Coordinates of C-alpha atoms in Angstrom, one line a residue:
M1 CA 37.9 154.0 -23.5
P2 CA 35.1 151.4 -24.7
A3 CA 36.2 148.0 -25.2
L4 CA 35.8 146.3 -28.6
R5 CA 35.0 142.6 -27.6
P6 CA 34.2 139.9 -30.1
A7 CA 32.3 136.8 -29.1
A8 CA 34.4 134.9 -26.6
K9 CA 33.9 131.5 -28.4
G10 CA 34.4 132.7 -31.9
A11 CA 37.5 134.7 -31.0
A12 CA 39.1 131.6 -29.1
L13 CA 38.4 129.5 -32.2
L14 CA 40.3 131.9 -34.4
L15 CA 43.2 131.9 -31.9
L16 CA 43.4 128.2 -31.9
A17 CA 43.0 128.0 -35.7
A18 CA 46.0 130.4 -35.9
G19 CA 48.0 128.0 -33.7
L20 CA 48.3 130.7 -30.9
T21 CA 48.2 130.0 -27.2
A22 CA 44.9 131.4 -26.3
C23 CA 45.0 131.1 -22.7
S24 CA 48.1 133.6 -22.7
V25 CA 45.8 136.3 -24.5
L26 CA 42.8 135.3 -22.0
A27 CA 45.0 135.6 -19.1
V28 CA 45.5 139.4 -19.8
S29 CA 41.9 140.2 -19.6
G30 CA 40.0 140.5 -16.3
D31 CA 36.7 140.9 -18.2
R32 CA 34.1 138.3 -17.9
T33 CA 31.1 137.7 -20.4
P34 CA 27.8 138.1 -18.7
I35 CA 26.3 134.8 -19.6
S36 CA 29.3 132.2 -19.3
D37 CA 31.5 134.1 -16.8
R38 CA 34.3 133.2 -19.1
P39 CA 37.2 135.6 -19.9
T40 CA 36.8 137.6 -23.2
V41 CA 39.5 138.2 -25.7
R42 CA 40.4 141.7 -26.4
P43 CA 42.3 143.1 -29.3
P44 CA 46.0 143.8 -28.8
R45 CA 45.5 147.4 -29.3
Q46 CA 43.1 147.6 -26.3
V47 CA 45.3 145.5 -24.1
L48 CA 48.5 147.8 -24.8
L49 CA 46.5 151.0 -24.3
S50 CA 45.1 149.6 -20.9
A51 CA 48.5 148.4 -19.9
S52 CA 50.1 151.7 -20.7
Q53 CA 47.4 153.6 -18.8
R54 CA 47.8 151.5 -15.9
L55 CA 51.4 152.0 -15.6
D56 CA 50.9 155.7 -16.0
D57 CA 48.4 155.9 -13.2
S58 CA 50.7 153.9 -10.9
G59 CA 53.0 156.9 -10.9
G60 CA 56.3 155.1 -11.0
A61 CA 58.2 151.9 -11.5
R62 CA 61.4 150.1 -10.7
I63 CA 63.2 149.3 -13.9
R64 CA 66.2 147.2 -15.0
T65 CA 67.4 147.9 -18.5
V66 CA 70.0 146.4 -20.8
E67 CA 71.0 148.0 -24.1
E68 CA 73.1 145.9 -26.5
G69 CA 74.4 146.7 -29.9
P70 CA 77.4 147.2 -32.1
A71 CA 78.8 149.8 -29.8
G72 CA 78.6 147.6 -26.7
R73 CA 76.5 147.1 -23.8
R74 CA 74.9 149.4 -21.2
S75 CA 72.7 148.7 -18.2
A76 CA 70.8 150.7 -15.7
S77 CA 68.5 149.8 -12.7
G78 CA 66.7 151.8 -10.1
T79 CA 63.4 153.8 -9.6
V80 CA 61.8 156.3 -11.8
S81 CA 58.5 158.2 -11.1
W82 CA 56.5 160.7 -13.3
G83 CA 53.7 163.1 -13.1
A84 CA 53.5 165.3 -9.9
N85 CA 56.3 163.1 -8.3
D86 CA 58.9 163.5 -11.1
S87 CA 62.0 161.8 -9.9
A88 CA 64.7 159.2 -10.7
E89 CA 67.2 157.2 -8.7
L90 CA 69.3 155.1 -11.1
T91 CA 72.7 153.3 -11.2
V92 CA 74.0 153.4 -14.9
T93 CA 76.9 151.5 -16.4
D94 CA 77.9 152.5 -19.9
E95 CA 81.1 153.5 -21.7
L96 CA 82.1 156.2 -19.1
G97 CA 82.0 153.7 -16.3
T98 CA 79.4 153.2 -13.4
G99 CA 77.5 156.2 -12.2
R100 CA 74.6 157.5 -10.4
L101 CA 71.8 159.4 -12.1
R102 CA 69.5 161.5 -9.9
G103 CA 66.5 163.5 -10.8
R104 CA 64.3 165.8 -8.8
D105 CA 61.7 168.4 -10.2
G106 CA 63.1 168.4 -13.6
A107 CA 66.8 168.9 -12.6
L108 CA 69.3 165.9 -13.3
D109 CA 72.5 165.1 -11.9
L110 CA 74.9 162.4 -13.4
G111 CA 78.1 161.4 -11.7
Y112 CA 80.7 158.8 -12.4
A113 CA 83.3 157.5 -10.2
G114 CA 86.3 159.7 -10.2
A115 CA 84.5 162.5 -12.0
A116 CA 82.4 165.6 -11.0
P117 CA 78.7 165.2 -11.4
R118 CA 77.1 167.1 -14.3
T119 CA 73.7 168.7 -14.1
A120 CA 71.1 169.4 -16.6
D121 CA 67.5 170.2 -17.1
R122 CA 65.3 167.2 -17.8
D123 CA 64.1 168.7 -21.0
R124 CA 67.8 168.8 -22.1
A125 CA 68.9 165.6 -20.5
E126 CA 70.5 164.4 -23.9
S127 CA 73.3 166.8 -23.1
L128 CA 74.4 164.2 -20.5
D129 CA 74.4 161.3 -23.0
P130 CA 78.0 160.0 -23.7
R131 CA 77.2 159.6 -27.3
A132 CA 75.9 163.3 -27.8
V133 CA 78.0 165.1 -30.4
P134 CA 79.9 168.2 -29.4
G135 CA 77.8 171.2 -29.6
G136 CA 74.5 169.0 -29.9
Q137 CA 73.0 170.2 -26.7
G138 CA 70.4 172.2 -28.8
G139 CA 69.1 169.2 -30.6
W140 CA 67.7 165.7 -29.7
S141 CA 70.5 163.1 -29.6
G142 CA 68.5 159.9 -29.2
G143 CA 70.0 159.9 -25.7
W144 CA 70.4 156.8 -23.7
I145 CA 70.0 159.0 -20.5
T146 CA 66.7 160.4 -21.5
G147 CA 65.3 157.0 -22.6
L148 CA 65.9 155.9 -19.1
L149 CA 63.9 158.8 -17.7
A150 CA 60.8 158.1 -19.8
N151 CA 57.7 156.2 -18.6
P152 CA 58.4 152.7 -20.2
G153 CA 54.6 152.4 -20.9
G154 CA 54.7 155.3 -23.3
S155 CA 56.0 153.1 -26.0
A156 CA 53.1 150.6 -25.7
R157 CA 50.7 153.6 -26.3
L158 CA 52.6 154.7 -29.3
M159 CA 52.8 151.4 -30.9
A160 CA 49.0 150.7 -30.2
L161 CA 48.2 154.1 -32.0
A162 CA 50.6 153.6 -34.9
G163 CA 51.8 150.1 -35.3
K164 CA 50.9 146.7 -36.6
L165 CA 50.3 144.5 -33.7
T166 CA 50.7 140.6 -33.6
P167 CA 49.8 138.5 -30.6
L168 CA 52.7 135.8 -30.1
G169 CA 51.0 133.7 -27.6
G170 CA 51.8 132.9 -24.0
E171 CA 55.2 132.6 -22.3
E172 CA 56.3 132.1 -18.7
L173 CA 57.8 135.1 -17.1
N174 CA 58.3 135.9 -13.3
G175 CA 56.5 132.7 -12.4
G176 CA 53.4 133.2 -14.4
T177 CA 52.0 132.9 -17.8
V178 CA 51.9 136.3 -19.7
A179 CA 50.8 137.5 -23.2
H180 CA 53.6 138.4 -25.7
Y181 CA 52.6 141.0 -28.3
R182 CA 54.9 142.5 -31.1
G183 CA 54.3 145.8 -32.8
A184 CA 56.1 147.4 -35.8
A185 CA 55.7 150.7 -37.3
P186 CA 57.6 153.2 -39.7
V187 CA 59.5 155.6 -37.7
A188 CA 57.5 158.6 -38.8
D189 CA 54.3 157.1 -37.9
Y190 CA 55.5 155.9 -34.5
F191 CA 57.1 159.2 -33.4
G192 CA 54.1 161.2 -35.1
A193 CA 51.8 159.5 -32.6
E194 CA 53.1 161.5 -29.8
E195 CA 50.8 164.5 -29.3
G196 CA 53.1 166.4 -27.2
L197 CA 55.9 166.4 -29.8
S198 CA 56.3 169.8 -31.6
P199 CA 56.7 169.8 -35.4
A200 CA 60.3 171.0 -34.9
R201 CA 61.1 168.4 -32.6
L202 CA 59.4 165.7 -34.6
N203 CA 61.7 166.8 -37.6
E204 CA 64.8 166.6 -35.4
V205 CA 63.8 163.1 -34.4
L206 CA 63.1 161.9 -38.0
D207 CA 66.3 163.4 -39.3
Y208 CA 68.3 161.7 -36.6
Y209 CA 66.9 158.3 -37.4
G210 CA 66.9 158.9 -41.1
R211 CA 70.6 159.7 -41.2
R212 CA 71.2 156.4 -39.5
G213 CA 69.3 154.4 -41.8
V214 CA 66.5 153.5 -39.4
G215 CA 63.2 153.4 -41.2
A216 CA 61.0 151.3 -39.0
V217 CA 60.9 150.5 -35.3
E218 CA 60.0 147.2 -33.6
Y219 CA 58.7 146.7 -30.0
D220 CA 57.8 143.6 -27.9
F221 CA 55.6 143.6 -24.9
W222 CA 54.9 141.1 -22.2
V223 CA 51.7 141.8 -20.3
A224 CA 50.4 139.9 -17.3
P225 CA 46.9 139.4 -16.0
G226 CA 45.3 142.7 -14.8
D227 CA 47.1 144.6 -17.7
R228 CA 50.4 144.7 -15.9
L229 CA 53.2 145.5 -18.3
L230 CA 56.2 143.6 -17.2
R231 CA 58.7 143.9 -19.9
V232 CA 59.4 146.1 -23.0
R233 CA 62.0 145.4 -25.7
S234 CA 62.8 147.8 -28.6
T235 CA 64.8 147.0 -31.7
F236 CA 66.2 149.5 -33.9
R237 CA 67.9 148.4 -37.0
G238 CA 70.4 150.9 -38.5
A239 CA 73.0 151.1 -41.1
S240 CA 75.7 149.7 -38.7
G241 CA 73.3 147.0 -36.9
A242 CA 70.7 146.7 -34.4
V243 CA 70.5 148.2 -31.1
V244 CA 68.2 146.0 -28.7
T245 CA 67.0 147.4 -25.4
T246 CA 65.1 145.5 -23.0
T247 CA 63.4 146.8 -19.8
D248 CA 61.9 144.8 -16.9
I249 CA 59.3 146.7 -15.1
T250 CA 57.9 146.6 -11.5
E251 CA 55.1 149.1 -11.2
G252 CA 54.4 151.4 -8.5
A253 CA 58.1 151.4 -6.9
E254 CA 58.8 154.4 -5.0
P255 CA 62.2 156.1 -5.3
T256 CA 64.4 156.2 -2.2
D257 CA 67.5 157.8 -1.2
G258 CA 69.3 154.5 -1.0
T259 CA 71.8 153.1 -3.5
A260 CA 70.3 151.7 -6.7
T261 CA 71.6 148.2 -7.7
D262 CA 72.9 147.9 -11.2
A263 CA 71.5 145.2 -13.5
P264 CA 73.7 142.0 -13.2
A265 CA 76.5 141.8 -15.7
D266 CA 75.3 138.3 -16.7
R267 CA 71.8 139.4 -17.5
P268 CA 71.6 139.7 -21.5
A269 CA 69.4 141.8 -23.5
E270 CA 67.2 138.9 -24.1
S271 CA 66.1 139.2 -20.3
P272 CA 65.8 142.7 -19.3
G273 CA 58.6 155.7 -23.0
G274 CA 55.6 157.8 -23.4
T275 CA 58.2 160.3 -25.0
P276 CA 60.3 159.9 -28.0
A277 CA 63.4 160.0 -25.9
A278 CA 62.7 156.4 -24.9
A279 CA 63.8 155.2 -28.0
P280 CA 67.5 153.9 -28.1
A281 CA 70.2 155.5 -30.1
P282 CA 70.6 153.3 -33.3
A283 CA 73.9 152.0 -34.4
G284 CA 75.7 154.1 -36.9

């Protein structure tokens, strides 16, 4: 994808005039101007598209996810891979207790302590969602489980295509300075940007959020030098309050047969894709 690059000096002056931390945006770009060898500043859309593509190309990641909202707190950690090596090894803690979620070649097993594992196809993983309504296996339920299985970079791609993006400057994360971006979009625009979503499925998704009073979605992204997506946070505000889901990402992690480690209990949502199932279930 061709890069849209304004003059480095002029872009830097604009950033300074806006009161932003220019170095954080510059840090994301590995590009150099042919004359000064100074980093160029790229539009947020290009940065997020590049970060999404890099994560997709990596084939997998280790994730740590925390969801918090009016209904309580959920957490998960482990490894997820996509593409030809479709698999998952996750420890999940939610309203049913602590369990193990395993996925291989489209088949999923979810088992909690003291209960028999349940099995489902990946494209119907919402049937494993503790919040799924009885008889709702034929429709999309905004599942917590399906969100964990999605490539977390998918939300960056959809927001880059459909949302209004704002650079928020630089922040310290994982021992380095990273760029923080925020994106917001109407629900219909955000999910409508997913090319693989059929019209019928899109209508289900929009109906699901509409009935819960969610008209817009908001995402925050933290991107390190080299277009490495380190953290994604979604905020869905519904009629009963906001659900905030934060995922920390280490790209390229290979799933193993060992035990996944649950996200620490003292890690708040403040510190913990591309499919519509990556969105959290809104309150209400």
